[in-house]
Coordinates of C-alpha atoms and ligand atoms in Angstrom, one line a residue:
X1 CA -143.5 145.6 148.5
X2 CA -143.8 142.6 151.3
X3 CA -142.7 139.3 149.8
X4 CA -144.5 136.6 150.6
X5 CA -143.2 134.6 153.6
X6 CA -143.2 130.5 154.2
X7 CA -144.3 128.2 157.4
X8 CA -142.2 128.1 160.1
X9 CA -140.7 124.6 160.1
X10 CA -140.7 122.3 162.8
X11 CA -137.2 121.0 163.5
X12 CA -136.1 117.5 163.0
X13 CA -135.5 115.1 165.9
X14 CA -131.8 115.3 167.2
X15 CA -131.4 111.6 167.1
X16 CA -134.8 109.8 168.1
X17 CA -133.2 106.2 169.1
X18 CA -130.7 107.7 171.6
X19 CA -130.8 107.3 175.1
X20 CA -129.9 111.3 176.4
X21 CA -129.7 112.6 180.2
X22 CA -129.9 116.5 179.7
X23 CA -128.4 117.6 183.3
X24 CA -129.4 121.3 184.1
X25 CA -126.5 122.5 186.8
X26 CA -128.5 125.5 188.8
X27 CA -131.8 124.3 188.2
X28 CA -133.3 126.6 190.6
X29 CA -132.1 129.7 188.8
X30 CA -133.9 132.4 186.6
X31 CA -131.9 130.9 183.3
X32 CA -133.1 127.2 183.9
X33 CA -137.0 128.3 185.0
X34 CA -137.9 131.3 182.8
X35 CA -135.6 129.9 179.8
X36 CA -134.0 126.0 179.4
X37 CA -137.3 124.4 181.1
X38 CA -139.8 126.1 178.6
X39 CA -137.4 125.2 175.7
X40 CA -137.1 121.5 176.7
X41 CA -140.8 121.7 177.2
X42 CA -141.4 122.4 173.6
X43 CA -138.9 120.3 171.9
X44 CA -140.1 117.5 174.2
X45 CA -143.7 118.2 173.4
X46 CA -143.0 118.5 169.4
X47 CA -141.2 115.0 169.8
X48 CA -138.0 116.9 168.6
X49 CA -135.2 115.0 171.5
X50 CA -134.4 111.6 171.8
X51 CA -137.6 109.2 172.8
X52 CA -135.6 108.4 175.8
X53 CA -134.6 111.8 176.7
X54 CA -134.3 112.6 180.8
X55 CA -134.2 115.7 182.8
X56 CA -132.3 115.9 186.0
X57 CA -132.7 119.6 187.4
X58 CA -130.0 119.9 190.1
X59 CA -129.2 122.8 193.0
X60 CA -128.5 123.6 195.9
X61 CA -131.8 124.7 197.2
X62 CA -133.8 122.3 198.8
X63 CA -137.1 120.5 196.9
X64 CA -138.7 117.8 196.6
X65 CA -139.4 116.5 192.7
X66 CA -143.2 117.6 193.3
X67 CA -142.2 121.3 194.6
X68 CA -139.8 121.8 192.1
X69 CA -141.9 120.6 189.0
X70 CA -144.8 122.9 190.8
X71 CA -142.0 125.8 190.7
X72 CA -141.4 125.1 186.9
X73 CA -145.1 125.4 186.2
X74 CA -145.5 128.6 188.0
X75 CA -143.4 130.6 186.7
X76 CA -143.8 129.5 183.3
X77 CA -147.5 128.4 183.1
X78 CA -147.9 130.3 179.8
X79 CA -145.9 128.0 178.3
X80 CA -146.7 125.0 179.6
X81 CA -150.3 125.7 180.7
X82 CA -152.2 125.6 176.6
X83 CA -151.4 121.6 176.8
X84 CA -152.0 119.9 180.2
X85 CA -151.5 116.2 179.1
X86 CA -148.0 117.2 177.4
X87 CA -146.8 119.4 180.8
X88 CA -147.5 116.1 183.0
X89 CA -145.6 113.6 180.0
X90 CA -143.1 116.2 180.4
X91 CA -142.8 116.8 184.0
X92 CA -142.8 112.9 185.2
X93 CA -139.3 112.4 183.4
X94 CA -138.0 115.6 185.5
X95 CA -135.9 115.1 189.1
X96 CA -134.7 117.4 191.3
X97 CA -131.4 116.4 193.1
X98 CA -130.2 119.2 195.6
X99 CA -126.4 119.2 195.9
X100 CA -123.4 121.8 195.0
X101 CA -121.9 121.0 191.2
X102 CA -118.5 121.7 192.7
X103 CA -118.8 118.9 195.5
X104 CA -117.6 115.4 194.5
X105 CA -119.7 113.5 197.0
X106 CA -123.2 115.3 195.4
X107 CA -121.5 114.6 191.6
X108 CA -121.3 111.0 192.8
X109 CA -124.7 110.7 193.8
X110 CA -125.7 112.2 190.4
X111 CA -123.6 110.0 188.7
X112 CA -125.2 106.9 190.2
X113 CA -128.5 108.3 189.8
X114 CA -128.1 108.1 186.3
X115 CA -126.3 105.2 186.0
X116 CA -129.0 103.1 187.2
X117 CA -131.7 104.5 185.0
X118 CA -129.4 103.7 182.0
X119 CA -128.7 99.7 183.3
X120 CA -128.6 97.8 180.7
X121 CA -128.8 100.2 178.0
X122 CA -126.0 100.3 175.4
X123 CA -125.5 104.1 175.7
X124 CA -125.6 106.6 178.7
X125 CA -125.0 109.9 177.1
X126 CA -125.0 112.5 178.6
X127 CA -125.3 116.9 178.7
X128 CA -124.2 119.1 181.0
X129 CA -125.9 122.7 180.8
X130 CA -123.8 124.8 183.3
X131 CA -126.6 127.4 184.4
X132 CA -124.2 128.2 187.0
X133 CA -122.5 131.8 188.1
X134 CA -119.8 132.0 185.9
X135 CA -117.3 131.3 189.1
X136 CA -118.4 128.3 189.4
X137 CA -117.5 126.7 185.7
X138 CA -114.0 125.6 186.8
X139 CA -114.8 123.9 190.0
X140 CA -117.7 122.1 188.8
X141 CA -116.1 120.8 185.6
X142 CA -113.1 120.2 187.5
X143 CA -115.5 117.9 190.3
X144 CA -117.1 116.3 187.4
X145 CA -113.7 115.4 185.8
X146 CA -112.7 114.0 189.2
X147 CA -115.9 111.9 189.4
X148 CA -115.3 110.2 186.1
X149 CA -118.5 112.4 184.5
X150 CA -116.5 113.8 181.5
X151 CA -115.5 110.2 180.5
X152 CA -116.8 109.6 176.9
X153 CA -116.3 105.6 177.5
X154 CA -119.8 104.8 178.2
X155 CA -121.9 107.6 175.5
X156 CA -121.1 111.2 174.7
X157 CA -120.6 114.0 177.8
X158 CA -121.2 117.1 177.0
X159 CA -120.9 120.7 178.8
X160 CA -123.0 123.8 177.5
X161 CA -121.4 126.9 179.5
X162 CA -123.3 130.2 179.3
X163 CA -121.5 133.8 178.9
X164 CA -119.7 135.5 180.2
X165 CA -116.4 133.5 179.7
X166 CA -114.2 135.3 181.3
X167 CA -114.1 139.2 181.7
X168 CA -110.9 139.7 179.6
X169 CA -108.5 138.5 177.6
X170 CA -106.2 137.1 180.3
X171 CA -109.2 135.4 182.3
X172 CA -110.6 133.6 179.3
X173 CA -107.3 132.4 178.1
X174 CA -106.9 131.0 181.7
X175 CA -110.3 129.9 182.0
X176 CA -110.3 127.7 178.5
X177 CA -106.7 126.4 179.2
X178 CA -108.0 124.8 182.7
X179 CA -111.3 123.3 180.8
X180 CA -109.4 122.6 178.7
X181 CA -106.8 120.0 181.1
X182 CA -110.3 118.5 181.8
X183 CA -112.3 118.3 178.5
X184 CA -111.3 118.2 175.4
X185 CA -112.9 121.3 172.8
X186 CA -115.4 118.8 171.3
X187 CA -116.7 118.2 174.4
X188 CA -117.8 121.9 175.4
X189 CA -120.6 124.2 173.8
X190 CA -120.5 128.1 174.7
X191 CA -123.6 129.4 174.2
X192 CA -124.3 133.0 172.7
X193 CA -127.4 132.8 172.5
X194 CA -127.9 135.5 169.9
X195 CA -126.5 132.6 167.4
X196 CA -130.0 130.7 168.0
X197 CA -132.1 133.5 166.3
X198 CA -133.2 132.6 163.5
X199 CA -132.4 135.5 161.6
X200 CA -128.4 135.5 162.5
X201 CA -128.3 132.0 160.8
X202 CA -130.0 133.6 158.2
X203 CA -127.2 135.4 157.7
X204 CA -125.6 132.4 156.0
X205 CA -127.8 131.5 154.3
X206 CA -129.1 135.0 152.5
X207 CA -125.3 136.1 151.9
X208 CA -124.0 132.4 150.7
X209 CA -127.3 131.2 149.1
X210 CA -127.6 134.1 146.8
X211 CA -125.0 134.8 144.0
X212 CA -126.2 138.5 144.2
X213 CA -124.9 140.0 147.1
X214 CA -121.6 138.7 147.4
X215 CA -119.7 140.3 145.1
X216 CA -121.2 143.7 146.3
X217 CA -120.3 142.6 149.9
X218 CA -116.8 144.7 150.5
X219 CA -115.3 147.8 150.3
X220 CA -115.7 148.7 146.5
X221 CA -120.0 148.7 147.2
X222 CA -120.1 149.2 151.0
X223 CA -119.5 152.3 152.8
X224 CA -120.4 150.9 156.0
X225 CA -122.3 148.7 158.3
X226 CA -124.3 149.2 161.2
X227 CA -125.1 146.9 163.9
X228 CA -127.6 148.2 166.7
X229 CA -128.5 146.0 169.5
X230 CA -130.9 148.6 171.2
X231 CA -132.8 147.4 174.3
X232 CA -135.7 149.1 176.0
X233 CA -135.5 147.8 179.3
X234 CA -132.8 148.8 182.3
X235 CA -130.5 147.0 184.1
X236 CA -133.1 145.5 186.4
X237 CA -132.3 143.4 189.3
X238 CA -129.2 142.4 187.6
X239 CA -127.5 146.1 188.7
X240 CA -124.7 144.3 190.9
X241 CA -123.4 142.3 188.0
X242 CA -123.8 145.2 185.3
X243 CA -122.3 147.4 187.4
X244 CA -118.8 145.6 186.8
X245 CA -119.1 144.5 183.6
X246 CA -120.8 147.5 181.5
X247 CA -122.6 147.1 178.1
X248 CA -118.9 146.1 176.7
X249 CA -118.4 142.9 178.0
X250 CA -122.0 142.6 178.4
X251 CA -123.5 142.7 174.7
X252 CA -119.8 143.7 172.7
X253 CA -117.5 140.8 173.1
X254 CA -120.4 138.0 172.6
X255 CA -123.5 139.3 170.5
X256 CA -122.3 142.4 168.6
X257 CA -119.0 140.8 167.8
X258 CA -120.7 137.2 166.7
X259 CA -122.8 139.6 164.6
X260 CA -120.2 141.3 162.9
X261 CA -117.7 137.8 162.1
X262 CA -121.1 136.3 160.2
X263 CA -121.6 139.6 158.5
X264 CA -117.8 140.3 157.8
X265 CA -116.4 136.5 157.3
X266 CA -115.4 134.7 153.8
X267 CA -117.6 131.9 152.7
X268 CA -116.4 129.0 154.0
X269 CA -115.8 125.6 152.5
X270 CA -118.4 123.8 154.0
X271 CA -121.4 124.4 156.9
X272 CA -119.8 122.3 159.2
X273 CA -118.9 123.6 162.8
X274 CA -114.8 123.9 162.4
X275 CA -115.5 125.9 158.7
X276 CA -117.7 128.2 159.9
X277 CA -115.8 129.2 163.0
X278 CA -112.7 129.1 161.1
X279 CA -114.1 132.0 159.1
X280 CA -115.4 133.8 161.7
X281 CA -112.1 133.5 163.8
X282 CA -110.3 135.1 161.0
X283 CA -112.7 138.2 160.8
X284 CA -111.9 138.9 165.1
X285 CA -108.3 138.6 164.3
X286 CA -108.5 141.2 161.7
X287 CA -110.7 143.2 163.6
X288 CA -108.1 146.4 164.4
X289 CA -106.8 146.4 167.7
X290 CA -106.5 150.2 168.2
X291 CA -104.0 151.7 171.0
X292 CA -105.6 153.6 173.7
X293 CA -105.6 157.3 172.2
X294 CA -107.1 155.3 169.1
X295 CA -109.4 153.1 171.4
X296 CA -110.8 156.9 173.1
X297 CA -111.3 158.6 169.5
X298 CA -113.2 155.6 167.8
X299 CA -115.7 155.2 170.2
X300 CA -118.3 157.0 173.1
X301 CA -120.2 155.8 176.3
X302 CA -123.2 157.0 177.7
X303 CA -124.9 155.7 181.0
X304 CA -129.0 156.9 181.5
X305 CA -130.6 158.7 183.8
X306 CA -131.0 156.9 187.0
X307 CA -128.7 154.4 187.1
X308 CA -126.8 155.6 189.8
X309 CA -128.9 155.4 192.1
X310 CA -129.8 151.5 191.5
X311 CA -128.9 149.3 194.8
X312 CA -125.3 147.8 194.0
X313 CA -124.5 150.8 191.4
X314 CA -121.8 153.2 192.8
X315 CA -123.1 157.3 193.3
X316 CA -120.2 158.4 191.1
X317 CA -120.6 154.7 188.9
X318 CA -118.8 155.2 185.6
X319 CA -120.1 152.0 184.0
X320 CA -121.7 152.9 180.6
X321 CA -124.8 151.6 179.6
X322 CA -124.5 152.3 176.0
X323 CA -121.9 152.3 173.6
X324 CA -121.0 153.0 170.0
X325 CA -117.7 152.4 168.4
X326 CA -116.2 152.3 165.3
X327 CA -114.9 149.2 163.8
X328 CA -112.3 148.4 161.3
X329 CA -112.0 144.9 160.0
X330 CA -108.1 144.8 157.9
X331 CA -108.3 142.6 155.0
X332 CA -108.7 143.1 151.1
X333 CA -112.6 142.7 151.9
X334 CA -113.1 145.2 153.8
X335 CA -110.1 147.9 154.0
X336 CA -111.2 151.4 155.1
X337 CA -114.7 150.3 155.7
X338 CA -116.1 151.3 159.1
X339 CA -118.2 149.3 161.6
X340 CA -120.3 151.6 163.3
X341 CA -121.6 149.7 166.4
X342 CA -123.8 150.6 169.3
X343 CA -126.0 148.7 171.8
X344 CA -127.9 150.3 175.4
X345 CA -130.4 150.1 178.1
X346 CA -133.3 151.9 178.5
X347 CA -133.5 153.0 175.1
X348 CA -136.7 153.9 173.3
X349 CA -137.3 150.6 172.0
X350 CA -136.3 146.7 171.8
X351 CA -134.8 146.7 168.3
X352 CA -131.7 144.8 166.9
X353 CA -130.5 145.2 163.6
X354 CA -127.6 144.5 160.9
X355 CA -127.5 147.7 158.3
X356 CA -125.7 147.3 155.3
X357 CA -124.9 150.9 153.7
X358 CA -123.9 150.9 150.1
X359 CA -122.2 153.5 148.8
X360 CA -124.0 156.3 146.0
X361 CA -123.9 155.8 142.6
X362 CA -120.9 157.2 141.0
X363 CA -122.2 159.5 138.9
X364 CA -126.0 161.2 138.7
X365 CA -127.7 161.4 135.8
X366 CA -130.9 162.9 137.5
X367 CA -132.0 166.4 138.6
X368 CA -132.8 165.9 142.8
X369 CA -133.9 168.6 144.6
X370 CA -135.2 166.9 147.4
X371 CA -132.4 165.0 149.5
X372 CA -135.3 162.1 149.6
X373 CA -134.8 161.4 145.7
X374 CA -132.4 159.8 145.5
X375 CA -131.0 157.6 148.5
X376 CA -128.1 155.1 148.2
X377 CA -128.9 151.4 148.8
X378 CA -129.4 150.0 152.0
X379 CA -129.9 146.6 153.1
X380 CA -131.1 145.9 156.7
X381 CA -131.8 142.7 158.6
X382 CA -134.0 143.2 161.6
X383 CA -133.2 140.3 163.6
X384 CA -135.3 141.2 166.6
X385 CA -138.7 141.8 167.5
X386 CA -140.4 141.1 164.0
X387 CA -138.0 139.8 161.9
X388 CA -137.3 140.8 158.3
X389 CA -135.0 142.0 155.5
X390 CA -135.5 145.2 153.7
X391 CA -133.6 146.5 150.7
X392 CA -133.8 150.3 150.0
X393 CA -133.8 150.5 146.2
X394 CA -134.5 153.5 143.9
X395 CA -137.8 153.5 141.1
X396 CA -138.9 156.0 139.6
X397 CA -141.2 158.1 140.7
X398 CA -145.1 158.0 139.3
X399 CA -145.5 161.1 137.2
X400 CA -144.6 162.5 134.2
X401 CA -141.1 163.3 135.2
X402 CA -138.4 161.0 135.4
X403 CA -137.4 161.5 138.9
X404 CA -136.5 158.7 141.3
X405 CA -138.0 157.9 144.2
X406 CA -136.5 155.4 147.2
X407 CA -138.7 152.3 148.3
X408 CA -138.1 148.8 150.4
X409 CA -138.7 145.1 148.7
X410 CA -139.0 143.6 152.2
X411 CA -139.6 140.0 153.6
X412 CA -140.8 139.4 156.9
X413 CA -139.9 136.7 158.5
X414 CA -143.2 133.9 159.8
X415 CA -144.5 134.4 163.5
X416 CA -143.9 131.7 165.8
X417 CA -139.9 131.6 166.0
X418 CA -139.0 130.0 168.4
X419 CA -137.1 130.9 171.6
X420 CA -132.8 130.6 170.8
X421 CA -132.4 128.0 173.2
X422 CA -134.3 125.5 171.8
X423 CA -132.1 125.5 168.7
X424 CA -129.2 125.6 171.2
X425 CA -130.3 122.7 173.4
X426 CA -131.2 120.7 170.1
X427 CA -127.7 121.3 168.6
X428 CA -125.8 120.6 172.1
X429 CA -127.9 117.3 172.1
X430 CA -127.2 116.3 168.1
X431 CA -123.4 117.5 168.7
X432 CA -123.4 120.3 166.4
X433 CA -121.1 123.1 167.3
X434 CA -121.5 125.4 164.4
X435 CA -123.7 127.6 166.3
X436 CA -121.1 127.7 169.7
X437 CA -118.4 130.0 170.2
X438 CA -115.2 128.0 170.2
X439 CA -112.1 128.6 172.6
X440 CA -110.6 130.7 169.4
X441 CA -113.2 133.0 169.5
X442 CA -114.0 133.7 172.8
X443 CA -110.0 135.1 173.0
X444 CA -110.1 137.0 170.0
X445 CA -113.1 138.9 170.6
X446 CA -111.9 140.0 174.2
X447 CA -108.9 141.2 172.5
X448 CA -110.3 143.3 170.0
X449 CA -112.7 144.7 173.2
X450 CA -110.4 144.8 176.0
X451 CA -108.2 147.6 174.5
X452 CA -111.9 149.8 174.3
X453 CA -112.4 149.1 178.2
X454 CA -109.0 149.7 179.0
X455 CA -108.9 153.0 177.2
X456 CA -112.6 153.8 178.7
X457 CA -110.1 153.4 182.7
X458 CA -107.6 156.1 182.0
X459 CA -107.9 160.6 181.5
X460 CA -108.2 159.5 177.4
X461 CA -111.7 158.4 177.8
X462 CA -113.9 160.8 176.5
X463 CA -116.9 161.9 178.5
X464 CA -119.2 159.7 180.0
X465 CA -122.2 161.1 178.3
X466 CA -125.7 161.1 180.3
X467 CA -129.0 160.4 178.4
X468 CA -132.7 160.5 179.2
X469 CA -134.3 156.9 179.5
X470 CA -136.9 156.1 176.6
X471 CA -134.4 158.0 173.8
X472 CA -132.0 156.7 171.3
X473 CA -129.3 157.2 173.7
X474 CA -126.4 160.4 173.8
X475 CA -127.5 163.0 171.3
X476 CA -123.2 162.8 171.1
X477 CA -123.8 159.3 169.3
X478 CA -125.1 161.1 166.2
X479 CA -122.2 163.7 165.7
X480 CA -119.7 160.2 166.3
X481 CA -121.5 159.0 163.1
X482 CA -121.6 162.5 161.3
X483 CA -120.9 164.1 159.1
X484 CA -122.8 162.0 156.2
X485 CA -124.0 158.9 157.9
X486 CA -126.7 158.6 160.0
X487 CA -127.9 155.7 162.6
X488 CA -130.6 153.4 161.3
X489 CA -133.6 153.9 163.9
X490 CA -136.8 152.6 163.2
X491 CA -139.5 154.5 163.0
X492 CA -141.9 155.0 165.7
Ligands
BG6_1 C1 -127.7 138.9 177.6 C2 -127.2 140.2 178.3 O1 -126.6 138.2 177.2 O2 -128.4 139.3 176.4 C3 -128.4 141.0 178.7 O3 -126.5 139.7 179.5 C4 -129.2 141.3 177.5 O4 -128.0 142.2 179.4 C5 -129.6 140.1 176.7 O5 -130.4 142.0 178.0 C6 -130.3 140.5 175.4 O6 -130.8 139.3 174.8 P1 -132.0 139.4 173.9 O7 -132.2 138.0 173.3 O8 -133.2 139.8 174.7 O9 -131.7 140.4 172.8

């Protein structure tokens, strides 16, 4: 049964009378072309940033404003092509200043830049989107510090700073202590981008909106949950940085575990940014650090067919491609229950999803033959492609017999979501940081991960389990499931 779905909404202006420079640090780059431009492109043309919003793209590669806004266009003419008029508004308030983001003397020149296209305005604020390699986040926010950039005197300054932060517990730590001699927490915005999908903030508002679910939601009516972030495509040409991080730090530490403290976490007080994290801080420091043997036993690795023999990738490369481990999250909530996780490349299909297994009923009163008659509840929440909640629930089956038979009640979610980042970029610009990681987090979820990837380095690891590109990954990720529980694949 498909419920009936509403309009997309168009979102609200951050704050139309502001004056806003939106600063994109490695404007050359895939992140900034394929991704941030688009998204600005969008909100600009919908009217959804500040009125006197302006773009300054800056790299080190050298172009001209006309080359660069030509660039843009090319590679992302799907997006901007359907509406001419709005591309050229758009493009005009764009400028290309070549320079490094770690060199004082180019920071100053983008300083005075702006400074004289806000003269005589009461307000120069100001964000920083660090599309940068992730070695270059401490110079170039230690340079801007130096400049004077980070000074709020004048209007807000604001730094968005993609993953990976750090690559383990002892980086990060270092990594947010020496932002942090430079700008203070409010100040900074990690993006996960899986926190911009419309479905993951649904999250918060299907389990805290409704009265029904929540006092279902823990270990007395759940026997587990599954998250599955399952991706059809390979490593690609990004085989020299996979290579040394590994689906772990890759998709683990940022999206799965986000996924899980939204999933897992108390309701909090409030919506705003500090309650929410709060909650979901509390959840990663619950989250069972297990000791190496423990670390080898709850979870496998598997790595496809092929990868080996990508340029950058080692011949005897033991970086796993997929994953699946089992969680356990100690609190009264959610004692004993386990957190089956798994996420992979070049798996069958593109398919992400939060399962929610209840448990049977605890006594049957019906004859089942068939082991289809009678299935315990499950919820699922398909965040991505086509999103959508389903809830398995048992009726009875049409017929002169009372026997039960399982079916969905489903919602799917409108077409026409929007890309992550535009929620992202609309947020940074308004100043809300409920949907950012926060120093907190970023430290607890590398320590409930680095313990797996440790383990994963010594003789405890278990085999590194090979698997045909186009399946659901090691057939050994079923019988880590088993016996009774199954993963949630869709169909097809
Ligand atoms: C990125 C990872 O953070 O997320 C990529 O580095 C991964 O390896 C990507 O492919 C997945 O994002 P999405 O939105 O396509 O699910």
């Amino acid at each position: 049964m498909l419920l009936a779905a509403t309009a997309y909404e168009k979102p609200t202006v951050a704050n139309n009378n502001q004056q806003f420079t939106i600063v994109i640090f490695g404007a050359s780059g895939d992140l900034s072309r394929r991704k941030l431009t688009p998204a600005l492109f969008h909100l600009h043309s919908i009217g959804a940033l500040p009125e006197r919003c302006r773009f300054i793209a800056f790299a080190r590669s050298e172009y001209d404003d006309q080359t660069y806004r030509k660039l843009l266009f090319d590679v992302a003419s799907d997006s901007y092509g359907a509406d001419a008029t709005k591309w050229v508004e758009f493009a005009k308030e764009i400028r290309y200043i070549t320079g490094s983001s770690n060199d004082l003397e180019s920071l100053r020149h983008l300083d005075e830049m702006i400074k004289s296209d806000t003269a005589g305005q009461l307000e120069d604020n100001r964000l920083y989107y660090l599309a940068l390699s992730p070695t270059l986040y401490e110079g170039t926010i230690s340079a801007l510090s130096e400049a004077g950039m980070l000074d709020e005197r004048q209007g807000v300054r604001r730094l968005v700073v993609e993953k990976p932060f750090g690559t383990d517990l002892e980086s990060a730590r270092i990594l947010n202590e020496n932002i942090h001699a430079r700008a203070a927490e409010n100040q900074l915005f990690r993006i996960d981008h899986y926190l911009g999908k419309d479905t993951v903030q649904n999250l918060i508002v299907f389990r805290f909106g409704n009265t029904i679910f929540e006092p279902l939601w823990n270990r007395n009516y759940i026997d587990h949950v599954q998250i599955s972030v399952l991706e059809d495509l390979d490593v690609g040409d990004r085989a020299a940085y996979y290579e040394h991080s590994g689906v772990l730090r890759d998709m683990f530490q940022s999206h799965i575990l986000q996924l899980l403290a939204l999933v897992a976490m108390e309701p909090p007080a409030t919506n705003d940014a500090d309650s929410l994290r709060d909650e979901k801080a509390k959840v990663l420091s619950a989250t069972r650090k297990p000791n190496p043997q423990q670390a080898a036993e709850n979870s496998i690795r598997g790595q496809y067919n092929g990868y080996r023999e990508l340029d950058g990738v080692s011949p005897a490369s033991a970086t796993a491609t997929y994953a699946a481990l089992r969680l356990y999250v100690d609190n009264w909530r959610w004692q004993g229950v386990p957190f089956f996780l798994r996420s992979g490349k070049a798996l069958r299909r593109k398919y992400t999803e939060i399962a929610i297994q209840f448990r049977q009923p605890p006594h049957r009163i019906f004859d089942v033959e068939d082991a289809s008659g009678l299935v315990p509840n499950k919820l699922r929440i398909v965040v991505q492609p086509d999103e959508a909640i389903h809830l398995t629930i048992d009726n009875k089956r049409p017929g002169p017999e009372l026997r039960p038979q399982a079916q969905e009640l489903s919602y799917e979610f409108p077409m026409g979501m929007r890309d992550a980042y535009e929620r992202l970029l609309l947020d940074a610009v308004a100043g809300d940081a409920s949907l950012f990681t926060r120093a907190d987090e970023i430290e607890l979820s590398w320590a409930v991960i680095d313990p797996y990837v440790n383990a994963w380095e010594t003789e405890l690891a278990s085999q590194l389990y090979p698997y045909a590109q186009g399946t659901w990954g090691p057939i050994a990720a079923d019988q880590f499931i088993a016996p009774g529980r199954y993963w949630s694949n869709p169909i097809g």
